[in-house]
Short mmCIF file of C-alpha atoms in Angstrom, two decimals:
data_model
loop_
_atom_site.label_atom_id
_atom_site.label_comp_id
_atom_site.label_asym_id
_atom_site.label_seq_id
_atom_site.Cartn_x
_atom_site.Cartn_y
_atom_site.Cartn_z
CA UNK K 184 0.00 0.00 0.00
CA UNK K 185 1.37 3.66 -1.08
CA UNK K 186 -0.15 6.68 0.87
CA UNK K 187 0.46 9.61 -0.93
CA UNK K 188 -0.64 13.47 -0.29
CA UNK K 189 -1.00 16.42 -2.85
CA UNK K 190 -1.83 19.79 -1.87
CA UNK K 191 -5.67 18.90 -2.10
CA UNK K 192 -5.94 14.92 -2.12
CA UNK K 193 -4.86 11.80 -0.13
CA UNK K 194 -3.89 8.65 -2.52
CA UNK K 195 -3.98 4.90 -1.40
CA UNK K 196 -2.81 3.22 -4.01
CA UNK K 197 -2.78 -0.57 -3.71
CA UNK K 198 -2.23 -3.57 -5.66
CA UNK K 199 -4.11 -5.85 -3.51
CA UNK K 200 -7.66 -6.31 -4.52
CA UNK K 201 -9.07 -7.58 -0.70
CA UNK K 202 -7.30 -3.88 0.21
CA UNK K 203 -9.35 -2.12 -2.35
CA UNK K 204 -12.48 -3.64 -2.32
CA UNK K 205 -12.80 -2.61 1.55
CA UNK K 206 -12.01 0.77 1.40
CA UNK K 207 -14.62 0.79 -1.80
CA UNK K 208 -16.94 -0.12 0.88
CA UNK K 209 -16.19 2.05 3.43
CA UNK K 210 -16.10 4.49 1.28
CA UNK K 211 -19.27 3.98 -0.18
CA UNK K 212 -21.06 2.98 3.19
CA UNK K 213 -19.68 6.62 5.21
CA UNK K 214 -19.69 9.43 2.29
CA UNK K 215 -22.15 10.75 -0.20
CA UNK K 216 -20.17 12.68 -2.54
CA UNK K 217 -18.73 10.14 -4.45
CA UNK K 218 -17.40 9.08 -7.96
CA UNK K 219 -16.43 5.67 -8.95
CA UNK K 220 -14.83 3.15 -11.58
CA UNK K 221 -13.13 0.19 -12.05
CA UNK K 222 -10.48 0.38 -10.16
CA UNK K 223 -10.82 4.25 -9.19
CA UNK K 224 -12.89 5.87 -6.72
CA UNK K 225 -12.83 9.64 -5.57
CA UNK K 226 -14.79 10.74 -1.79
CA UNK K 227 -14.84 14.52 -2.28
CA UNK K 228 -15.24 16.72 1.35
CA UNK K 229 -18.05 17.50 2.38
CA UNK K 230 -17.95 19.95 6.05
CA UNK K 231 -21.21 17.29 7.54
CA UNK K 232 -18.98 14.04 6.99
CA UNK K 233 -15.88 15.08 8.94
CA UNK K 234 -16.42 12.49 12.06
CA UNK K 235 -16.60 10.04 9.35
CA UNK K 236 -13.74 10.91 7.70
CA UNK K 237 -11.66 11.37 10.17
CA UNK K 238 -12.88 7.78 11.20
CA UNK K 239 -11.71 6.85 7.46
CA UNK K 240 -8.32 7.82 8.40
CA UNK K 241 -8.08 6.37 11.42
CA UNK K 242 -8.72 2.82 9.67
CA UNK K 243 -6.39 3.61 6.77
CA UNK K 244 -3.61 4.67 9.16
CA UNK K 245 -3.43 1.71 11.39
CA UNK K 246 -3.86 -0.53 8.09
CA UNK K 247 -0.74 1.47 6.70
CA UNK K 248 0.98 0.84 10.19
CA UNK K 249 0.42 -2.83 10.11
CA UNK K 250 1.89 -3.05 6.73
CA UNK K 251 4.87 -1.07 7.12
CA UNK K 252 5.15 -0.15 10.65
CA UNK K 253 4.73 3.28 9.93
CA UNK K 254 2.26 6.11 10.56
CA UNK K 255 1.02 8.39 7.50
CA UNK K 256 2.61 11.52 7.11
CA UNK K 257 1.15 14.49 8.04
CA UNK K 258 -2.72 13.06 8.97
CA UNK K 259 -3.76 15.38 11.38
CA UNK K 260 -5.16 18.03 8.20
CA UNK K 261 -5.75 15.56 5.85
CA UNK K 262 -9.63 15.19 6.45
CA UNK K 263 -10.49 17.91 4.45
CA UNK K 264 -8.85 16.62 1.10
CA UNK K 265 -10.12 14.24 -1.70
CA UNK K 266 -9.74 10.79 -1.17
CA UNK K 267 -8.51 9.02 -3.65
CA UNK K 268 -8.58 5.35 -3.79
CA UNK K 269 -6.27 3.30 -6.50
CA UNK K 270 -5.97 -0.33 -7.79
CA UNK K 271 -2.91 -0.95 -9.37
CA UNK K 272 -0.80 -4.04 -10.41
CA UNK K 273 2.35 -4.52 -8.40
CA UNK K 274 4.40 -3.61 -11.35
CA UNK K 275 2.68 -0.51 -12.10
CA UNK K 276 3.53 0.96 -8.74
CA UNK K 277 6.49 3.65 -8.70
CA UNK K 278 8.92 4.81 -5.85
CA UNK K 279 8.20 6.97 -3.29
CA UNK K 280 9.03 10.04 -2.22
CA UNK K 281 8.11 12.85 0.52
CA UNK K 282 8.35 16.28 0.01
CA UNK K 283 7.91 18.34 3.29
CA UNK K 284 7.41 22.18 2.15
CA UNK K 285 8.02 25.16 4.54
CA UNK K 286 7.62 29.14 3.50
CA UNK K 287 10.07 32.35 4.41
CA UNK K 288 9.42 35.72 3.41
CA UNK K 289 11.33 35.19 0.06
CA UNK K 290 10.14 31.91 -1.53
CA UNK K 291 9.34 28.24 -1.09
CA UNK K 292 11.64 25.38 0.48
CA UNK K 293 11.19 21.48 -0.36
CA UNK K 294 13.14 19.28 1.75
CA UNK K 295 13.13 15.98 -0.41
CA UNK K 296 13.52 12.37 1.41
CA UNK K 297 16.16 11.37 -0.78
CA UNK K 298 18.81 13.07 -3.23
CA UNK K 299 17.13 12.43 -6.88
CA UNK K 300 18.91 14.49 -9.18
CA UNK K 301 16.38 13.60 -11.89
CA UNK K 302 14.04 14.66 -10.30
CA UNK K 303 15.47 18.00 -9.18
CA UNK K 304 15.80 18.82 -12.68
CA UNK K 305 12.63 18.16 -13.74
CA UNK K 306 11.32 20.96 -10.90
CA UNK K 307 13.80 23.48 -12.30
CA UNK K 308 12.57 22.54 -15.69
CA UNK K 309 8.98 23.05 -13.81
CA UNK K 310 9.24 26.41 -12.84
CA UNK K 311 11.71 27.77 -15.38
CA UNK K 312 12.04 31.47 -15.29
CA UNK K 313 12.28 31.37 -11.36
CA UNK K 314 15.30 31.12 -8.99
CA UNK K 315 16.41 28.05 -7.54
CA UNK K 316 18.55 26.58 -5.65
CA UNK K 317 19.62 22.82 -4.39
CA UNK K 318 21.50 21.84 -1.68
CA UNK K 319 22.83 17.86 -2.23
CA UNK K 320 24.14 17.89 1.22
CA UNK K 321 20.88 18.57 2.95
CA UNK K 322 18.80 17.68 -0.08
CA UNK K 323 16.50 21.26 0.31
CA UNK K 324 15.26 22.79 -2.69
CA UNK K 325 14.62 26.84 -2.46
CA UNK K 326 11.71 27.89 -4.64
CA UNK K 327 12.28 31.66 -5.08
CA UNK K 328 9.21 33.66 -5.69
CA UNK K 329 8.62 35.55 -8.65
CA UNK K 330 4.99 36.45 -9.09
CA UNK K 331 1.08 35.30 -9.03
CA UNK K 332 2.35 32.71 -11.51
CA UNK K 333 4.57 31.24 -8.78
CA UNK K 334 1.33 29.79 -7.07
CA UNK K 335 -0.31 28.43 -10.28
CA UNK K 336 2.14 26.75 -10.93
CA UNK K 337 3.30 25.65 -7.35
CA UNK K 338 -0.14 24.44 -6.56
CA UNK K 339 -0.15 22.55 -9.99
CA UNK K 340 3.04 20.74 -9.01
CA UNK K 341 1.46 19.94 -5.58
CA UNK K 342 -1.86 18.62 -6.44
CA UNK K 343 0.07 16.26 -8.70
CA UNK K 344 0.85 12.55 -6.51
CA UNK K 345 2.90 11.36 -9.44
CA UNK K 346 5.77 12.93 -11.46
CA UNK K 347 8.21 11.07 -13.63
CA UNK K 348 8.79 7.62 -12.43
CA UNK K 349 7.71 8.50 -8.78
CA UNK K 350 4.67 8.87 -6.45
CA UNK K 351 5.28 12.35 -4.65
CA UNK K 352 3.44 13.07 -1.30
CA UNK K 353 3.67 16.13 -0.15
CA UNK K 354 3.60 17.52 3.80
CA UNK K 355 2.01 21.41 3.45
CA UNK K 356 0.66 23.06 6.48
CA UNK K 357 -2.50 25.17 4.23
CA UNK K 358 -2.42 27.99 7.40
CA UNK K 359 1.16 28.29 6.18
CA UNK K 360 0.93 28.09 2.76
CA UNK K 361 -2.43 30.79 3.06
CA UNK K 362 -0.11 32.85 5.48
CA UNK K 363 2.19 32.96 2.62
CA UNK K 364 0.21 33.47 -0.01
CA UNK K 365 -1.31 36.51 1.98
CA UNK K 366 2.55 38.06 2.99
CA UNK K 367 3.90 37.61 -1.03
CA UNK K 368 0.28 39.60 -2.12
CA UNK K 369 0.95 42.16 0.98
CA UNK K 370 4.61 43.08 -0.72
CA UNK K 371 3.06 42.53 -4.07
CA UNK K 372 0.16 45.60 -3.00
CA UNK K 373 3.26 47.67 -1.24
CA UNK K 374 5.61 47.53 -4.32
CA UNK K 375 2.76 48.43 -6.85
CA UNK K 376 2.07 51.01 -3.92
CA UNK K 377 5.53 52.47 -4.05
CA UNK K 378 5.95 52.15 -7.98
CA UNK K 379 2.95 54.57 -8.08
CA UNK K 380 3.99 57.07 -5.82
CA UNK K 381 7.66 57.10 -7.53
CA UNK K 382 5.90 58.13 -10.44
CA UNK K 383 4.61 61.09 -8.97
CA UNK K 384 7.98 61.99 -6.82
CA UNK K 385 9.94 61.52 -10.37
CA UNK K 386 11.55 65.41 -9.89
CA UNK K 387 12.32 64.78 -6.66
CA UNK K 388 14.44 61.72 -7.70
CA UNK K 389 15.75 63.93 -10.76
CA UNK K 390 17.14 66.43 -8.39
CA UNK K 391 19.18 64.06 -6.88
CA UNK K 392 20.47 61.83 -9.65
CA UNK K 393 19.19 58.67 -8.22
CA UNK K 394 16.29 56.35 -9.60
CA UNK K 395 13.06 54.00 -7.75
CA UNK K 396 15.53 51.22 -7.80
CA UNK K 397 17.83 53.02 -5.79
CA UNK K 398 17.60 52.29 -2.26
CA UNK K 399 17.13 54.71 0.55
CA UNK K 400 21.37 54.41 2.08
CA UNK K 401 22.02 54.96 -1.83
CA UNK K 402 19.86 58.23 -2.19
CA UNK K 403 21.01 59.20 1.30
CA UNK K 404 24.72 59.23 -0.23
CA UNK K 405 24.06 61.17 -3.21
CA UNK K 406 22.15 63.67 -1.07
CA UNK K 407 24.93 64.43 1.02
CA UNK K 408 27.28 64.46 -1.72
CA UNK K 409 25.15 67.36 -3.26
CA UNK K 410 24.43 68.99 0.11
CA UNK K 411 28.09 69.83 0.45
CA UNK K 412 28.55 70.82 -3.68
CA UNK K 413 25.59 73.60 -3.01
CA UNK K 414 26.33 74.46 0.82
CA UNK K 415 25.97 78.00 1.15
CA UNK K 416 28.88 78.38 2.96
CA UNK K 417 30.91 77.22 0.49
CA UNK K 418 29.92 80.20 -2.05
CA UNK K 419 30.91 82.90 0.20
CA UNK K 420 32.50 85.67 -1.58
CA UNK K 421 30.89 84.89 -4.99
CA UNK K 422 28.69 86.68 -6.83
CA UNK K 423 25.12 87.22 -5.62
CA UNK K 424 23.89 85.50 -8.81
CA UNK K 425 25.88 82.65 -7.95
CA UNK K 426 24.86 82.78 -3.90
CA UNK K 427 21.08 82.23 -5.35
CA UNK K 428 21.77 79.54 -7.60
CA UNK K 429 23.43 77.77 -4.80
CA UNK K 430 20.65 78.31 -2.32
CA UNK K 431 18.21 77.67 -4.92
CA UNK K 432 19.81 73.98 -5.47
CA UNK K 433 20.62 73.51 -1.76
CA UNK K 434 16.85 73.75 -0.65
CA UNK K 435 15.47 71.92 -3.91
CA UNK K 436 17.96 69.05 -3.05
CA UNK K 437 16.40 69.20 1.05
CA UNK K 438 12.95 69.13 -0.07
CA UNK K 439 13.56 65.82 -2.59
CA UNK K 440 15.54 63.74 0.39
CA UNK K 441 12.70 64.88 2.99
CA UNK K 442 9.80 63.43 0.42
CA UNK K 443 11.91 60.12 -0.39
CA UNK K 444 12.61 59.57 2.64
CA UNK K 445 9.50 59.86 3.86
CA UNK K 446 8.67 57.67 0.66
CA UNK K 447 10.69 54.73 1.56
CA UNK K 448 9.54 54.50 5.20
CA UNK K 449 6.15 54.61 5.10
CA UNK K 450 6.21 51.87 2.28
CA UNK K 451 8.52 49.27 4.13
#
């Protein structure tokens, strides 16, 4: 018996028929919502059935413990996913392997169970166009994010239990993965936020020779390079035309740093 979880669905898969005929039957007996063939059947949630379901997965777990002296990954959350239920012949069964997925502020990390090369390049293949980066030693894969397509696509990969010659289960926490989602849209709203404002401070980043993508320490040291080029002190003794210019630039270059900087800290 294989176990295997996708972002929305719990597999069994089995290749013994006494296996799948009785979860057919509990199946069938404890949930409504429910589509079946040959040797497929799919119990979609439904919020009334969860004491039943999480009844279902009591029985499957200590029928995957007796078979392999192990308890499924991850069960706790899994009551509120498709089940999926799979007959398949022996030799139609591929290898296993756990992904357990965490978030930071900056992208996505997969700690695989085992060091498969393969199928680390497929995932780069996968989500081409993003940033990633494997580490053999601890086998963690970093998932950089990009944009809204990041999720499409991760959610894709993660609702899939089978890619290339292997059955993928995967252990996501959804209030972290939500929490996520919700922090990357956040910086997404803040950025468009701060792109739009730019726009309208464009003089002010004119005056002093800097650009959006500059950061604030960078426009702080161009300010105080041109601070001390149009000092008023330093244009003692010239002309008066001169003394105006000077203090004309000097308060024009005050007023820009005073706006960006009040730019950049009310949108971090």
């Amino acid at each position: 018996m294989q176990i295997v979880q996708t972002l929305q669905s719990i597999h069994v898969n089995t290749d013994d028929i006494s296996v799948f005929q009785y979860f057919k039957d509990l199946i069938g007996k404890n949930f409504t919502k429910v589509l079946g063939r040959k040797n497929k059947i799919f119990s979609f949630f439904q919020e009334d059935e969860i004491p039943q379901r999480r009844y279902f997965l009591k029985v499957l777990n200590q029928k995957y413990r007796k078979s392999t002296n192990e308890n499924i990954q991850n069960l706790q959350d899994a009551y509120f996913k498709t089940f999926r239920l799979n007959f398949k012949q022996s030799n139609m069964l591929k290898s296993m392997l756990f992904i357990k997925v965490d978030f930071n502020a900056f992208g996505i990390f997969m700690q695989l169970s085992s060091n498969e090369k393969l199928f680390v390049t497929y995932i780069k293949n996968y989500f081409k166009d993003h940033d990633i980066e494997y580490d053999e030693m601890t086998n963690v894969l970093v998932l950089g994010y990009k944009d809204e397509n990041t999720f499409e696509l991760f959610e894709a990969f993660a609702d899939e239990s089978e890619h290339l010659k292997y059955c993928v289960s995967f252990k996501v926490d959804p209030n972290a993965y939500k929490k996520f989602r919700q922090n990357m849209h956040n910086k997404e709203s803040m950025k468009w936020k701060f792109n739009a404002l730019a726009k309208l401070f464009s003089n002010y980043f004119s005056t002093l020779e800097c650009t959006p993508q500059n950061d604030l320490s960078e426009i702080r040291q161009k300010y105080l390079i041109l601070v001390k080029i149009y000092h008023p002190d330093f244009y003692q003794g010239k002309s008066e035309l001169e003394k105006a210019y000077a203090r004309e630039q000097f308060e024009k270059i005050q007023i820009a740093y005073d706006n960006l900087k009040a730019l950049y800290k009310n949108n971090t």
